[in-house]
Short mmCIF file of C-alpha atoms in Angstrom, two decimals:
data_model
loop_
_atom_site.label_atom_id
_atom_site.label_comp_id
_atom_site.label_asym_id
_atom_site.label_seq_id
_atom_site.Cartn_x
_atom_site.Cartn_y
_atom_site.Cartn_z
CA MET A 21 0.04 -0.03 0.04
CA LYS A 22 1.41 3.41 -0.96
CA ARG A 23 1.85 5.91 1.72
CA ALA A 24 0.21 9.28 1.30
CA PHE A 25 2.15 12.27 2.29
CA LEU A 26 0.73 15.56 3.32
CA LEU A 27 2.85 18.67 3.25
CA VAL A 28 1.88 21.45 5.84
CA MET A 29 3.17 24.93 5.20
CA ILE A 30 3.06 27.77 7.51
CA PHE A 31 3.53 31.21 6.02
CA ALA A 32 5.46 33.75 7.85
CA LEU A 33 4.22 37.31 8.52
CA CYS A 34 7.12 39.43 9.92
CA SER A 35 7.01 42.69 11.45
CA ASN A 36 8.43 45.72 10.09
CA SER A 37 11.62 46.37 12.12
CA GLN A 38 11.33 50.07 11.76
CA GLY A 39 7.73 50.12 13.32
CA GLN A 40 6.63 52.51 10.55
CA GLY A 41 3.78 52.04 7.94
CA ASN A 42 2.61 48.50 7.06
CA PRO A 43 3.42 46.18 10.02
CA ILE A 44 4.18 43.33 7.55
CA SER A 45 7.53 43.44 5.69
CA GLN A 46 6.84 43.47 1.83
CA ASN A 47 9.83 41.09 1.45
CA SER A 48 8.40 38.52 3.83
CA ILE A 49 4.90 38.10 2.45
CA GLY A 50 4.37 34.69 1.23
CA LYS A 51 7.66 33.32 2.64
CA VAL A 52 7.44 29.82 3.82
CA LYS A 53 8.53 29.60 7.51
CA SER A 54 8.20 25.79 8.00
CA LYS A 55 6.88 22.78 6.48
CA LYS A 56 6.04 19.45 8.05
CA ARG A 57 5.74 16.03 6.16
CA LEU A 58 3.14 13.74 7.78
CA ALA A 59 2.85 9.99 7.65
CA SER A 60 -0.46 10.22 5.82
CA VAL A 61 -3.36 12.31 5.14
CA GLN A 62 -5.19 10.98 8.25
CA SER A 63 -2.13 11.07 10.51
CA THR A 64 -0.85 13.51 12.88
CA ARG A 65 2.60 11.84 13.19
CA VAL A 66 5.25 14.24 11.75
CA LEU A 67 8.02 12.45 9.77
CA ASP A 68 10.24 15.52 9.17
CA THR A 69 10.16 19.34 9.53
CA ASP A 70 11.90 21.92 7.42
CA GLU A 71 12.42 25.53 8.72
CA PHE A 72 13.39 28.52 6.71
CA GLU A 73 15.18 31.69 7.85
CA TYR A 74 15.27 34.91 5.69
CA ASP A 75 17.31 38.21 5.90
CA SER A 76 15.65 41.59 6.06
CA THR A 77 15.46 41.69 2.19
CA GLY A 78 13.55 38.36 1.85
CA ARG A 79 16.55 36.26 0.74
CA LEU A 80 16.64 32.83 2.12
CA MET A 81 19.73 32.54 4.53
CA LYS A 82 19.24 29.15 6.20
CA GLN A 83 17.11 25.98 5.70
CA MET A 84 17.20 23.37 8.50
CA GLN A 85 15.70 19.86 8.36
CA TYR A 86 14.68 18.08 11.49
CA MET A 87 13.77 14.36 12.18
CA GLY A 88 10.19 14.30 13.32
CA ASP A 89 8.61 17.30 14.89
CA LYS A 90 11.90 19.14 15.51
CA GLU A 91 13.40 16.29 17.61
CA MET A 92 16.83 16.36 15.94
CA VAL A 93 18.64 18.41 13.28
CA ILE A 94 19.53 16.09 10.47
CA GLN A 95 20.86 18.66 7.98
CA TYR A 96 21.03 22.36 7.25
CA ASP A 97 21.96 24.60 4.27
CA ILE A 98 23.66 28.09 4.47
CA PHE A 99 23.07 30.48 1.63
CA LYS A 100 25.52 33.41 0.87
CA TYR A 101 24.73 36.24 -1.48
CA ASP A 102 26.80 39.08 -3.18
CA PRO A 103 25.95 42.84 -2.47
CA GLY A 104 23.83 42.71 -5.68
CA GLY A 105 21.63 40.04 -4.14
CA ARG A 106 22.96 37.15 -6.37
CA LEU A 107 23.41 33.71 -4.72
CA MET A 108 27.00 32.92 -4.57
CA PHE A 109 27.34 29.92 -2.21
CA LYS A 110 25.20 27.26 -0.77
CA LEU A 111 26.87 25.01 1.94
CA GLY A 112 25.17 21.81 2.92
CA TYR A 113 25.74 20.27 6.26
CA HIS A 114 24.65 16.80 7.36
CA ALA A 115 24.56 15.41 10.96
CA ASN A 116 27.29 13.09 11.87
CA LEU A 117 27.73 11.95 15.51
CA ASN A 118 31.45 11.15 15.05
CA SER A 119 32.17 14.84 13.83
CA PRO A 120 33.65 17.06 16.52
CA THR A 121 30.99 19.73 15.54
CA GLY A 122 28.16 17.18 14.99
CA PHE A 123 27.98 18.03 11.40
CA ASP A 124 30.09 17.49 8.16
CA LEU A 125 30.10 19.63 5.09
CA LEU A 126 28.54 17.29 2.65
CA ASP A 127 28.20 19.58 -0.28
CA SER A 128 29.34 23.22 -1.43
CA THR A 129 27.92 24.90 -4.47
CA GLU A 130 29.38 28.01 -6.04
CA TYR A 131 27.24 29.99 -8.68
CA PHE A 132 28.79 32.19 -11.43
CA TYR A 133 27.14 34.86 -13.24
CA LEU A 134 27.61 37.05 -16.37
CA GLY A 135 25.78 40.31 -15.51
CA THR A 136 22.58 39.01 -13.93
CA LEU A 137 22.50 35.59 -15.75
CA LEU A 138 23.68 32.40 -14.00
CA VAL A 139 26.09 30.70 -16.40
CA SER A 140 27.48 27.98 -14.30
CA GLU A 141 27.49 26.27 -11.00
CA LYS A 142 29.93 23.83 -9.43
CA THR A 143 29.15 21.52 -6.52
CA ILE A 144 31.86 20.02 -4.61
CA TYR A 145 31.36 16.83 -2.35
CA PRO A 146 34.43 16.90 -0.15
CA MET A 147 33.92 13.60 1.59
CA ALA A 148 33.17 11.76 -1.73
CA GLN A 149 35.97 13.61 -3.37
CA PHE A 150 34.25 14.51 -6.55
CA ALA A 151 32.39 17.50 -8.13
CA ASP A 152 29.41 18.10 -10.39
CA SER A 153 29.10 21.17 -12.57
CA CYS A 154 26.14 22.79 -14.73
CA SER A 155 26.45 25.21 -17.46
CA TYR A 156 23.74 27.44 -18.76
CA GLU A 157 23.31 29.04 -22.23
CA TYR A 158 20.90 31.74 -22.97
CA GLU A 159 19.12 33.34 -25.93
CA ASN A 160 17.74 36.88 -25.64
CA GLN A 161 17.82 36.50 -21.84
CA PHE A 162 15.95 33.19 -21.84
CA LEU A 163 17.42 29.89 -20.93
CA LYS A 164 18.15 27.95 -24.01
CA LYS A 165 20.27 24.95 -22.78
CA LYS A 166 21.37 23.50 -19.42
CA SER A 167 24.27 20.96 -19.48
CA LYS A 168 25.37 18.79 -16.65
CA TYR A 169 28.71 17.21 -16.03
CA SER A 170 28.96 14.64 -13.36
CA ARG A 171 32.28 13.15 -12.43
CA GLY A 172 33.78 14.51 -15.69
CA LYS A 173 31.03 13.04 -17.93
CA TYR A 174 28.32 14.88 -19.80
CA GLU A 175 24.81 13.87 -18.67
#
């Protein structure tokens, strides 16, 4: 029998830090604050929970995944942006009880741009000692082609 999964999302409504005008930040409207995956449509048992943190401009800064209903962090991602707001890095950490910090850097993705267009990205998996990369080609500002290379082979 197939399991049915239900996704519960809670939208964040953040206060304006200046205390002026509209009490809801325009950059936070509609941002997902957390999501929970339930065992089935009828169940209240939470399988895992994701939480999302945003900066004052509405950019995703951190995503944490918990086992169950926030019982234990199993992974988290950190996002870094340049001053222009373009995503530059995503660092993915996963729980490891044998690590001194309790987490290992599992993947690190760097993004490269030409103006405002993403032209390539490279993901390094330091523990597995390999990397993947993607390149993007555009025509009149529209994505024309995405090429992926994994372990040195075109996919």
